[in-house]
Structures are given as structure tokens and as C-alpha cells.
Tab-separated table of C-alpha atoms (C1' of nucleotides) in Angstrom:
chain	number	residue	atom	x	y	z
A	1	UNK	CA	96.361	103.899	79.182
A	2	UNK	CA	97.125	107.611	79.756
A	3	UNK	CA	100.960	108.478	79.696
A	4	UNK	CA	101.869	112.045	79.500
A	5	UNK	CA	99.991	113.544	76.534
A	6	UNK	CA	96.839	112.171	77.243
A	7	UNK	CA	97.085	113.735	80.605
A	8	UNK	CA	98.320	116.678	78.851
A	9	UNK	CA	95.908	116.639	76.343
A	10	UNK	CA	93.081	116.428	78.964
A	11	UNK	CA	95.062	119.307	81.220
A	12	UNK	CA	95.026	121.753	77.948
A	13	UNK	CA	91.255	121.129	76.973
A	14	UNK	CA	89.850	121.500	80.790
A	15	UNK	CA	91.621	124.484	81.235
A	16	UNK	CA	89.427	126.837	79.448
A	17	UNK	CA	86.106	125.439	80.658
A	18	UNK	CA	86.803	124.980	84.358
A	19	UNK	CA	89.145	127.504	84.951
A	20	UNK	CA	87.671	129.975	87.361
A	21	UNK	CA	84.553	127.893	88.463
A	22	UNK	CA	83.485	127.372	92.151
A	23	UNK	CA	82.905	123.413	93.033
A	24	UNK	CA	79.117	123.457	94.592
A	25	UNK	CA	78.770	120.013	95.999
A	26	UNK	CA	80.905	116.718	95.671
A	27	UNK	CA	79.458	112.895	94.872
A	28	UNK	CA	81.538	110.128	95.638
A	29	UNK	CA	79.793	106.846	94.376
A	30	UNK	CA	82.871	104.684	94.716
A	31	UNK	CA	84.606	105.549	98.357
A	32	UNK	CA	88.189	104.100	97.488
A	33	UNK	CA	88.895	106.552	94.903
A	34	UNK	CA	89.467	109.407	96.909
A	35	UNK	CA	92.735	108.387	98.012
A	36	UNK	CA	93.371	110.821	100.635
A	37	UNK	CA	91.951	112.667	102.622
A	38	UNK	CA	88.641	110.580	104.178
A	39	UNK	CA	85.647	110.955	101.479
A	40	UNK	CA	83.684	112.977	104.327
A	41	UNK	CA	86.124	115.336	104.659
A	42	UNK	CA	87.180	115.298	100.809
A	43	UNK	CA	83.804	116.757	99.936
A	44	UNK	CA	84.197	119.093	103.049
A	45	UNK	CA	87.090	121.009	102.153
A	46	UNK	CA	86.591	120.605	98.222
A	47	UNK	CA	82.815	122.221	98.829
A	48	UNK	CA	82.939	126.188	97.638
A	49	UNK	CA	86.595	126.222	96.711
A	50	UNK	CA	87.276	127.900	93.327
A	51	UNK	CA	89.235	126.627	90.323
A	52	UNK	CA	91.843	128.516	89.164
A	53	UNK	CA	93.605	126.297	86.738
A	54	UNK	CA	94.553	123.100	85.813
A	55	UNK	CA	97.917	121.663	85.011
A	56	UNK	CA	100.127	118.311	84.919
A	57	UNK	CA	102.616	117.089	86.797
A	58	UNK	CA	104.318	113.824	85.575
A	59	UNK	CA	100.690	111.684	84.970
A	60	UNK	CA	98.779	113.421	87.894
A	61	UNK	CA	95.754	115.965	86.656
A	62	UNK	CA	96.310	118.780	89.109
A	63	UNK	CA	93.234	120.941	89.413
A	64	UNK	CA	94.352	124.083	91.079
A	65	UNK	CA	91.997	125.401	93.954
A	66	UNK	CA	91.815	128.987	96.077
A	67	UNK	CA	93.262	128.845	99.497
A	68	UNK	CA	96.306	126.824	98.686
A	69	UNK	CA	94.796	123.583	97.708
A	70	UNK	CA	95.222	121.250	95.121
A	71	UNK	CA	92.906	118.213	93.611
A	72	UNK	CA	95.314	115.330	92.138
A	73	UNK	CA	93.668	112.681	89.516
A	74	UNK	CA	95.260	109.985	88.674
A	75	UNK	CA	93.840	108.033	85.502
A	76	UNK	CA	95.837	105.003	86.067
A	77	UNK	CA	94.294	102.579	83.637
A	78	UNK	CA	90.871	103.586	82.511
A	79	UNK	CA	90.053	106.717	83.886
A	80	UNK	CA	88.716	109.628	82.692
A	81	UNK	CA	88.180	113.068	83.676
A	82	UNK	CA	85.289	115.088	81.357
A	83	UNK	CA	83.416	118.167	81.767
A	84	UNK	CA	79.965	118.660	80.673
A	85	UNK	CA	78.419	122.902	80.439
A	86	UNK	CA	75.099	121.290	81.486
A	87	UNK	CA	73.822	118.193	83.708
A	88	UNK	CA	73.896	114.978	81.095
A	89	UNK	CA	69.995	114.592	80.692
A	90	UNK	CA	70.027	111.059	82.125
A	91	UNK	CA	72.144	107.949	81.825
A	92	UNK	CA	75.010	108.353	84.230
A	93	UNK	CA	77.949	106.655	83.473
A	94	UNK	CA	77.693	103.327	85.044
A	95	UNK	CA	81.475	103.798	85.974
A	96	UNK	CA	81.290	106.829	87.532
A	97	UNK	CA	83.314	107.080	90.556
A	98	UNK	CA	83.432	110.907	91.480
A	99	UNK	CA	81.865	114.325	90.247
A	100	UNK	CA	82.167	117.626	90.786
A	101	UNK	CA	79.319	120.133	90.355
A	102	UNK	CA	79.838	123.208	89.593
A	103	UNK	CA	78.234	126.132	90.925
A	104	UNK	CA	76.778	127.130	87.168
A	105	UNK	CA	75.178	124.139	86.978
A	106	UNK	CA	78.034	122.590	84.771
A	107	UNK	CA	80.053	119.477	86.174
A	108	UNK	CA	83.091	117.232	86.285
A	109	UNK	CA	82.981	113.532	85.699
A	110	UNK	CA	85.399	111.295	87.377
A	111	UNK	CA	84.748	107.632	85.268
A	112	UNK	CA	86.932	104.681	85.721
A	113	UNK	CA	85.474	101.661	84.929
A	114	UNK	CA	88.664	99.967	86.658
A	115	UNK	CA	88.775	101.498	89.638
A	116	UNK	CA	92.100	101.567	89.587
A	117	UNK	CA	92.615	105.684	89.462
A	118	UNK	CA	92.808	108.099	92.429
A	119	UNK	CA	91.581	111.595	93.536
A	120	UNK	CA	93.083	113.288	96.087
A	121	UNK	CA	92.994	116.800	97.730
A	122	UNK	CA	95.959	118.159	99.159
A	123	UNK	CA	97.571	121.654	100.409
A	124	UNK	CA	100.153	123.083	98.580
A	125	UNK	CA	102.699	121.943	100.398
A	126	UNK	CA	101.746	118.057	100.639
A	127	UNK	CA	101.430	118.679	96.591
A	128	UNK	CA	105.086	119.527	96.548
A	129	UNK	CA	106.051	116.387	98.603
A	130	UNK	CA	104.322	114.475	96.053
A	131	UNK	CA	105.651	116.729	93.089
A	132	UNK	CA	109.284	116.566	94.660
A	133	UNK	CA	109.337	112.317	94.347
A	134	UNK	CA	108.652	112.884	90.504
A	135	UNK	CA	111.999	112.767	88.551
A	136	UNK	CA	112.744	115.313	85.820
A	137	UNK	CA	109.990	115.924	82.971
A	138	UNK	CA	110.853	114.859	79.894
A	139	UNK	CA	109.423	117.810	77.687
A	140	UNK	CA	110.908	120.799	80.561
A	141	UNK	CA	114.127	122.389	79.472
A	142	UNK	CA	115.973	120.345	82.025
A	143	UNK	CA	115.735	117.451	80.141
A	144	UNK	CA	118.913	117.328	78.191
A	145	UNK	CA	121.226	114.744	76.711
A	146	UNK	CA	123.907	114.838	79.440
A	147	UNK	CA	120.995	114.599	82.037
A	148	UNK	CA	119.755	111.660	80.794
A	149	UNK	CA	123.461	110.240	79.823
A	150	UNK	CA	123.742	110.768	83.416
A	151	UNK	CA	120.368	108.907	84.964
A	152	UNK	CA	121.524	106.033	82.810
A	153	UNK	CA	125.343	106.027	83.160
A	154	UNK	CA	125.144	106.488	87.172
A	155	UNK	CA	122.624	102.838	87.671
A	156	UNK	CA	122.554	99.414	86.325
A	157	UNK	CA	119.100	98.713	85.557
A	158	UNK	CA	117.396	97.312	82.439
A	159	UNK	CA	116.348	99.951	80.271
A	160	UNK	CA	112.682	99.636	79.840
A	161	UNK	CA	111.892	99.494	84.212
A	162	UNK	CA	114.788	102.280	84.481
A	163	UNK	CA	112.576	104.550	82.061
A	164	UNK	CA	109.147	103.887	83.630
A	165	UNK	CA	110.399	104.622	86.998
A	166	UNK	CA	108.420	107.853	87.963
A	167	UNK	CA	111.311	108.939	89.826
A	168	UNK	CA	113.331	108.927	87.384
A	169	UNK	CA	112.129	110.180	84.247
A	170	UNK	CA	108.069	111.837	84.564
A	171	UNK	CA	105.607	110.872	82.753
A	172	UNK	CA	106.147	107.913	80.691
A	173	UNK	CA	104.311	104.646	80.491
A	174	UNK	CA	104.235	101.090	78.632
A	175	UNK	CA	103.315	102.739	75.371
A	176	UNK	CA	106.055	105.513	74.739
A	177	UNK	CA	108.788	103.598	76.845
A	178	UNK	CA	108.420	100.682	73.848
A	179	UNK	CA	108.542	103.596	70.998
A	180	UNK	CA	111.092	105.713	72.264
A	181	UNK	CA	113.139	102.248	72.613
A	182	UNK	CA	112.462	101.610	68.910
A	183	UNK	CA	113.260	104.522	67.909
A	184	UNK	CA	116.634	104.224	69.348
A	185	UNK	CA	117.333	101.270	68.783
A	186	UNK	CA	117.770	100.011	72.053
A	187	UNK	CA	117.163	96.711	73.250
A	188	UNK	CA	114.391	96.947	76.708
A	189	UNK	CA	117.046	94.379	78.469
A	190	UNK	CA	119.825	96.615	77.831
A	191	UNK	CA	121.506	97.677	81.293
A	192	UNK	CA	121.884	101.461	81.138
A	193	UNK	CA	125.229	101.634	82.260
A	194	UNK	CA	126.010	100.237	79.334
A	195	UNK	CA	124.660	102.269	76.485
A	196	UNK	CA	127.171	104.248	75.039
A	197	UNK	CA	126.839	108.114	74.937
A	198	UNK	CA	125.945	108.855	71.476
A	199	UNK	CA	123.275	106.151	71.582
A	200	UNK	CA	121.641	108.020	75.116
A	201	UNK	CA	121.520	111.324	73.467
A	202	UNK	CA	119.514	109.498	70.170
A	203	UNK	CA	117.319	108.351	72.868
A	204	UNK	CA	117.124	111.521	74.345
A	205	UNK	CA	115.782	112.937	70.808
A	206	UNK	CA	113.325	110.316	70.560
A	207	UNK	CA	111.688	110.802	74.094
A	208	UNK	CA	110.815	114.425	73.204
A	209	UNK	CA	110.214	113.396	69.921
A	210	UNK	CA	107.556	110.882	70.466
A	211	UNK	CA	105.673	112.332	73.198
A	212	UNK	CA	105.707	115.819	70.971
A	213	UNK	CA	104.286	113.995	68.564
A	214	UNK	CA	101.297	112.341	70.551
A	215	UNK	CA	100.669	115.471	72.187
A	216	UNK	CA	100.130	116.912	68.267
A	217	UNK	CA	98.132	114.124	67.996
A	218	UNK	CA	95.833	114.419	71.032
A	219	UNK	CA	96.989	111.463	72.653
A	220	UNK	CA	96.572	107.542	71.544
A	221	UNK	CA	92.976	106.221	72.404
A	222	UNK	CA	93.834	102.336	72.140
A	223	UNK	CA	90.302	101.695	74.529
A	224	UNK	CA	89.374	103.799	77.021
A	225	UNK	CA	91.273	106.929	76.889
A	226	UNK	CA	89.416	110.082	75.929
A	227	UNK	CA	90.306	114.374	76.323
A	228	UNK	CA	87.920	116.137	78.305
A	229	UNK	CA	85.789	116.935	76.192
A	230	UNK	CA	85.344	113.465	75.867
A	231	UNK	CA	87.141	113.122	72.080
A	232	UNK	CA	89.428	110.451	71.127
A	233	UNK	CA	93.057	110.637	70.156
A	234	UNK	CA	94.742	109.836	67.012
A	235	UNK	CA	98.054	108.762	67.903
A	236	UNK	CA	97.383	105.049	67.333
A	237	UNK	CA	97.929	105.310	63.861
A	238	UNK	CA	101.850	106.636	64.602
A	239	UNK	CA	102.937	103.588	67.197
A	240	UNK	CA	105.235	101.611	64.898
A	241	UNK	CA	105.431	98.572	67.854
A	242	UNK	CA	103.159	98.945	70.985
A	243	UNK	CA	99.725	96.845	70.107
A	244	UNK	CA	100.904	95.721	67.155
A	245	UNK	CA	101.028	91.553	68.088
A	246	UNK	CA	104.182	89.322	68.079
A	247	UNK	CA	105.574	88.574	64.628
A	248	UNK	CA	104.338	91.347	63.134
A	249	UNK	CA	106.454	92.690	60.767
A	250	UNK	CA	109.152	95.499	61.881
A	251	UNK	CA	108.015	98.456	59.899
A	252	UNK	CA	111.674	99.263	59.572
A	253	UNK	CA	113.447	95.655	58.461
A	254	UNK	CA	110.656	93.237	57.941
A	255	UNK	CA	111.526	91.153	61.079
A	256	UNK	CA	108.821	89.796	62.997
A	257	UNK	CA	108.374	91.599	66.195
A	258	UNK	CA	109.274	89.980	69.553
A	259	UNK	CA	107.170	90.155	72.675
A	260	UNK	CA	108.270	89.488	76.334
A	261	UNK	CA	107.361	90.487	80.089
A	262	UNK	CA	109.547	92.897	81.626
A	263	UNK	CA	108.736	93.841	85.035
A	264	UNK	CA	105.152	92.486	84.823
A	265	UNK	CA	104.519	94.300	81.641
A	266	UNK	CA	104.463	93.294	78.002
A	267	UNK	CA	107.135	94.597	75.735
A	268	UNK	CA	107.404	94.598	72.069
A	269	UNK	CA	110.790	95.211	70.330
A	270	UNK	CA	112.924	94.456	66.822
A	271	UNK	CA	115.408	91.955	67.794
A	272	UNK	CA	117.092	93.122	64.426
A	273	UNK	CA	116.756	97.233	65.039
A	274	UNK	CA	117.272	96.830	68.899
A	275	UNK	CA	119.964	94.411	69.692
A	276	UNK	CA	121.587	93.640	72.986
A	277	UNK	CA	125.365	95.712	73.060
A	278	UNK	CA	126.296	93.791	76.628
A	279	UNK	CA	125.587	89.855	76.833
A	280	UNK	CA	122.484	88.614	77.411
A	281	UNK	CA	122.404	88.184	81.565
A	282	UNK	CA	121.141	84.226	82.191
A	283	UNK	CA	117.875	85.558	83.775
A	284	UNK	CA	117.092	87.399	80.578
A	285	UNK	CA	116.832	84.481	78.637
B	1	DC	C1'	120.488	98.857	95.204
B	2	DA	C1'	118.034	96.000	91.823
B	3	DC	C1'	114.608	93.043	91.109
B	4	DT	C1'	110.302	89.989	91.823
B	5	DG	C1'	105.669	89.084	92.880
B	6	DA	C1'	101.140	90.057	95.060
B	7	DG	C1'	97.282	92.939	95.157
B	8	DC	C1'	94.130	96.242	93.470
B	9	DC	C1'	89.998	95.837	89.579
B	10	DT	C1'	86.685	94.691	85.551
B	11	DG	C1'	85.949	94.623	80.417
B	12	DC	C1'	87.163	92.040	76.845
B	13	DT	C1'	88.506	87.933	74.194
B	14	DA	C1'	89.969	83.262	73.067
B	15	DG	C1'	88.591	78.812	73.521
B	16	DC	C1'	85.499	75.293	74.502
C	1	DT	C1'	75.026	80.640	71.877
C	2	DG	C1'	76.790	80.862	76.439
C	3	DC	C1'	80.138	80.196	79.636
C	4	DT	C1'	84.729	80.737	81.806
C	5	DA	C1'	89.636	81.364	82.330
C	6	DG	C1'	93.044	84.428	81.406
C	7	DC	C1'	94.841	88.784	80.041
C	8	DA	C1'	95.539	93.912	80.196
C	9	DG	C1'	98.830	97.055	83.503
C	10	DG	C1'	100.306	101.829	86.837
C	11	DC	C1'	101.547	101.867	91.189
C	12	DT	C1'	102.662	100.494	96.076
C	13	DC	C1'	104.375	97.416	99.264
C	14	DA	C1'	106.839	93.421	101.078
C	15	DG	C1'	110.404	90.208	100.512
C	16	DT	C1'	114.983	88.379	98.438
DNA sequence: CACTGAGCCTGCTAGC
DNA sequence: TGCTAGCAGGCTCAGT
């Protein structure tokens, strides 16, 4: 699923081919992902504004329009955002929810064979309500060590929810959460308050480090997840425990890989590389 | 405040 | 081969 550098990724190659474009008409073929406003008056306002760039915010797409308005897409599982110069001669995407056309005959594809994502338009100012719930982002300069000793030193919350909390940290998902974790050797159950300083700031190094890296790497295309330009990403290949199934062997020590839910999502870790530094709550078990 | 579970969805896969 | 049950999970909301 997209985390931050797919979204990046698609951000960075959409740029270039839809900045400064005028959107010439709007289809909507499944109602419920336009998320706000009303479809009707979606296509209304979105009709003869002009792109003027594209950028991300946490995992939000934010297509930047004339007169103070923003378009937000949100990929959530399976979407995908991809631009094509001319029409597609036939065969639309079965899955396709939304598209723009463009005034030069190019367009913008909205698939999601889910249905799970959401497009909204929004002024400027609703955008920075939205943008304001987001908590720091993790590749911005203030994204230090003592910021992050401090978002996990001030709570008591398992590590692996605390760091996919979108108010908390921006950006991250199921696949870089479990990396990063690896990485720093730090067990998923661990409650924050309780890892030590040095140990937060090796974490720290390994969030930027691993989302650097995918971003290098265009992303990780596990299934669905393409740039927009419709290419795959390669950063499957670097993911030393997400996907990889239970008992695999740690790339690191040999030990077989553990799996287990956490916060409806599953988790894989090294019992050996990440163990617990505070006992084991019951519920944990 | 921290945590849990339901609901939103459909493609894919394991198992029969 | 063909079918079905169960899984995948980002996010919001309601309840403990």
C-alpha cells in the first residue's frame, strides 16, 4: 500500500506533466470517492481551474489549483493516480473511479480497485485544517532525535500504533513502521516511554533512513502500487521483514521471524534482534 | 488517554 | 476444475 515514497514518488513524476494544465471536464464513475464536497459540485468548482503543482503532505496527493484551491487524493489501499498525454485508445480501467481531462486532450486517472481511497477539493484554508492534524514529517528538518525522544518519552503507547498514528509522526504505514522497527531493534509491543534515549535517536536514523531509501528506489510495488507514469517500484527487494512470512529466517541472526496483530494489522519482527526492554504486559501475550 | 472493534471494499489464495 | 471462506489493511468512529 502507498506510505510516503510512493506518494512521493507519484507527487515528483506528476509534477512535470500536469503542472500548469487547465482541468476541462470531471467523470466520477464511483460517487463515494469524492469525499467532500458533493460530486455535483466537485466537478463544478474543479471544471476550468488550472494546475499549478503538485505536492505531498503526509500520504495525501495534493494537486495544487488557481484561485486558492486544492484537490486531496488519498490512495489508501489500492489506488492509483496516472496521467496519460493522450486519451487511452479504449479499455478503461475497469476500476476507475475518477478522471480528470485536461484541456489538451491529456488526462488523469483516478483507479482504485478497492474503493477504499478519497478525492477531495478543498480551499486553502480547509487544506490547512487538514494539513494542521498531520504530525511532524519525518524527512522535514524538524524531524530530529530529541523531537522524536520527545513524542515517545511524553506517551505510553506501544510502539508500532504510536508510529502509525498520522498525528504523530506523517507519513508512515504498515510497511516502513515494521522496517524502521527492525532496524532498531525495537520490539512493536515496546511502550515508548520506555525506550531509552540512545535507542530513540537509532530509530530516529532509521526512519529517514528507510524511507530515503524507498524514495531512491521509487517506492515498493508489493501489488497494486504504481508512479504516475504508471511504473513499478523496486523497493521490495530492500524490506528485510514486511511480506516475508512467519519463520522466515531473520536476515540478521537466522531466527525465524514472528508474526502477530497489532492494532488490527499484521506485524513481523525478530524476537532475537527486537526484544522487549519492559515486561511483557498480560494482554500482550 | 490508550486501546479495541466494526465498517468500508474487492482481488486473491488456500482449502476442499 | 470450480467454488467459497478468509485474508489483506488505512482510516474514522463509537464504545470501554
Amino acid at each position: 500500500m502507498p506510505e510516503l515514497p510512493e506518494v512521493e514518488t507519484v507527487c515528483t513524476t506528476l509534477d512535470p506533466l500536469i503542472r500548469g494544465r487547465t482541468i476541462g471536464a470531471v467523470g466520477i464513475s464511483w460517487d463515494r470517492t469524492i469525499g467532500y464536497p458533493e460530486p455535483e459540485r466537485f466537478v463544478q468548482e474543479a471544471v476550468g481551474r488550472t494546475i499549478v503543482g503538485i505536492e505531498r503532505r503526509a500520504k495525501l496527493i495534493v494537486i495544487r489549483l488557481d484561485l486558492s484551491n486544492v484537490i486531496t487524493v488519498h490512495l489508501r489501499m489500492t489506488g492509483e493516480l496516472r496521467f496519460h498525454p493522450a486519451p487511452p485508445e479504449e479499455s478503461l480501467s475497469q476500476h476507475l473511479r475518477m478522471k480528470l481531462d485536461l484541456t489538451d486532450k491529456s488526462l488523469l486517472e483516478f483507479i482504485d480497485p478497492r474503493k477504499f481511497g478519497r478525492v477531495e477539493l478543498l480551499t486553502d484554508v480547509e487544506f490547512n485544517d487538514v494539513s494542521n492534524r498531520f504530525g511532524v514529517e519525518p524527512l522535514s528538518s524538524e524531524f530530529t532525535p530529541p523531537t522524536l525522544a520527545k513524542l515517545l518519552s511524553s506517551r505510553q503507547r506501544q510502539m508500532k500504533p504510536l508510529l502509525l498514528d498520522q498525528s504523530v509522526v506523517a507519513g508512515l504505514g504498515n510497511i516502513y513502521v515494521d522496517e524502521a522497527l527492525f532496524r532498531a531493534g525495537i520490539h512493536p509491543l515496546e511502550i515508548s516511554s520506555n525506550v531509552p534515549v540512545e535507542h530513540s535517536h537509532l530509530l530516529h536514523a532509521h526512519i529517514v533512513a528507510v524511507l530515503t531509501e524507498a524514495i531512491a528506489n521509487q517506492g515498493t510495488t508489493l501489488r497494486n502500487y504504481r508512479s504516475g507514469l504508471g511504473e513499478s517500484g523496486s523497493n521490495q527487494r530492500a524490506l528485510r521483514v514486511y511480506g516475508r512470512g512467519a519463520g522466515a529466517p531473520c536476515l540478521t541472526c537466522n531466527t525465524p521471524l514472528v508474526r502477530i496483530v497489532v492494532g488490527q494489522r499484521g506485524t513481523m519482527y525478530c524476537p532475537q534482534c527486537q526484544p522487549r526492554i519492559s515486561a511483557p504486559r498480560e494482554l500482550d501475550r
